[in-house]
């Protein structure tokens, strides 16, 4: 009984961490990527993607809690983070940082 | 999660709401009070003279400059706020020169005599509402992070709440009284569904307000980690046109009074909200003038004059520099959040919507406990977590209003000449809340949970009902004289307190009847 409870608790903890921490990282990455893709002056694109970042965060959190297992959620987050990082690397003009 | 998508959303809704429920309740209550921040400050400074509408703004500027010349001859800036719109007194503000410490100071003017009135030091409505994003006792940046996290939880709770309630509109019209859990669910839905556009707007715009602190990754991703580049970004977002460059070169500055004829020829008489002279005595000096009316939801018209030559540098009516879409979105969201444009009726609607937000959170916390209490009674065991939530709900839901009442009481009871009295006021708030939070646990053995609810409700009722009497006894203002003199802000505050007192009293009486059976 206690073992099952502990397992349940750990699963919930893992999923919450995926949602809060993983979601935070992914939404920052997505928003940064969007800020490079938007066809407007840098100030405006950064300002707009900052405002949109919370929508991304919200969608990611809901998705994380909607997946079948916590493992799947982590895997999905990892893939999304890698894709958006690669996208960001390609979108960034050379030597911009 | 296990089960259907909707079930997992239900789980997420319940726990994201409960975890930060108490903080969110605090944020909603203090933030809502902020829609009447100036009115609260007016009540908390009863020494303020009664507004005399017969005096024109030109004479006020003259009076203010005479007084500033004596009180703050070396200040780097002078401001005069007129008794107009939601400003209820003529107030002068000045910033000391950097050598003197650079602090902002202010005085209220008695327009009959032209001399400053000594008003008590108080945090007023400003400190009360600022707590909804800077909290208290902790560093600002940490507070921004915590409140942003709360807002994010709130946003998730709202979105998942909508997903959970598939029959959202049908449920809105259902109310099943005296059915315990069902009733709490029904009230929760009424508080949530009707004002849901408000809840979504206020939560999302709240996130946007703090995004520069909470989402630094996006800025770093484009501007790098260089502090200067970050400042460059922020400055270009909040860029204002027409301001001359800062300068340390000494120069003669003209008086604000000398510009009044030109201002009045553009806007008409008695239309200013405030006028200010920045960079006094330097070549970068300029006079800023703001109209008292808002244009739509945004800041009203503005004029800027050169401080030495009196040349008009900026006129918001003529200059229409188009805003970018993202800047516009940012301005609309933040303006809607602050509601500075709202007239009396709309301001009350803001206030009521905010209270409904607090009500939504409170009923959600009640629903959580009631649901588990019914289950616990069925299976015959109760968890420690249930007891914890049940007992802390009392001190959160009723205890916080009691603590805010204590803040107002402290304003009248703490001696006027004591040093740092505004700190004592705010400490009274938190000490009282702390007592309300822990006392249910200490008294748990002697008093039933029902008794605890009734006791705190009665205390809240007494503190709010007696507030007008406290006001009458400790100041030379009172409800009757305020009504006779047409001081609607003073009277409105007292009347609102009576209304709150009656509501808490009704709550106590309702529970007493119900639990006697």
Coordinates of C-alpha atoms in Angstrom, one line a residue, chain B residues 48 56 58 78 115 137 149 155-156 189 254 260 279 300 313 345 352-353 396 404 466 499 502:
Chain B
X48 CA -6.5 66.7 4.5
X56 CA -8.8 78.1 -10.3
X58 CA -3.6 79.3 -12.0
X78 CA 8.8 70.2 -8.6
X115 CA 0.2 76.7 3.5
X137 CA 9.2 41.7 3.9
X149 CA 4.3 31.9 -10.5
X155 CA -4.0 31.1 -15.6
X156 CA -3.7 27.3 -15.7
X189 CA -19.2 28.6 -10.9
X254 CA 11.2 79.8 -15.7
X260 CA -0.2 78.6 -17.6
X279 CA 15.7 69.2 -14.1
X300 CA -4.5 61.5 -21.7
X313 CA 8.7 70.7 -27.4
X345 CA -19.3 53.2 -12.4
X352 CA -16.7 43.9 -7.8
X353 CA -15.1 41.7 -10.5
X396 CA -7.2 32.8 5.1
X404 CA -6.9 44.6 6.4
X466 CA -17.2 50.1 14.0
X499 CA -21.6 47.2 4.0
X502 CA -23.1 43.8 7.4

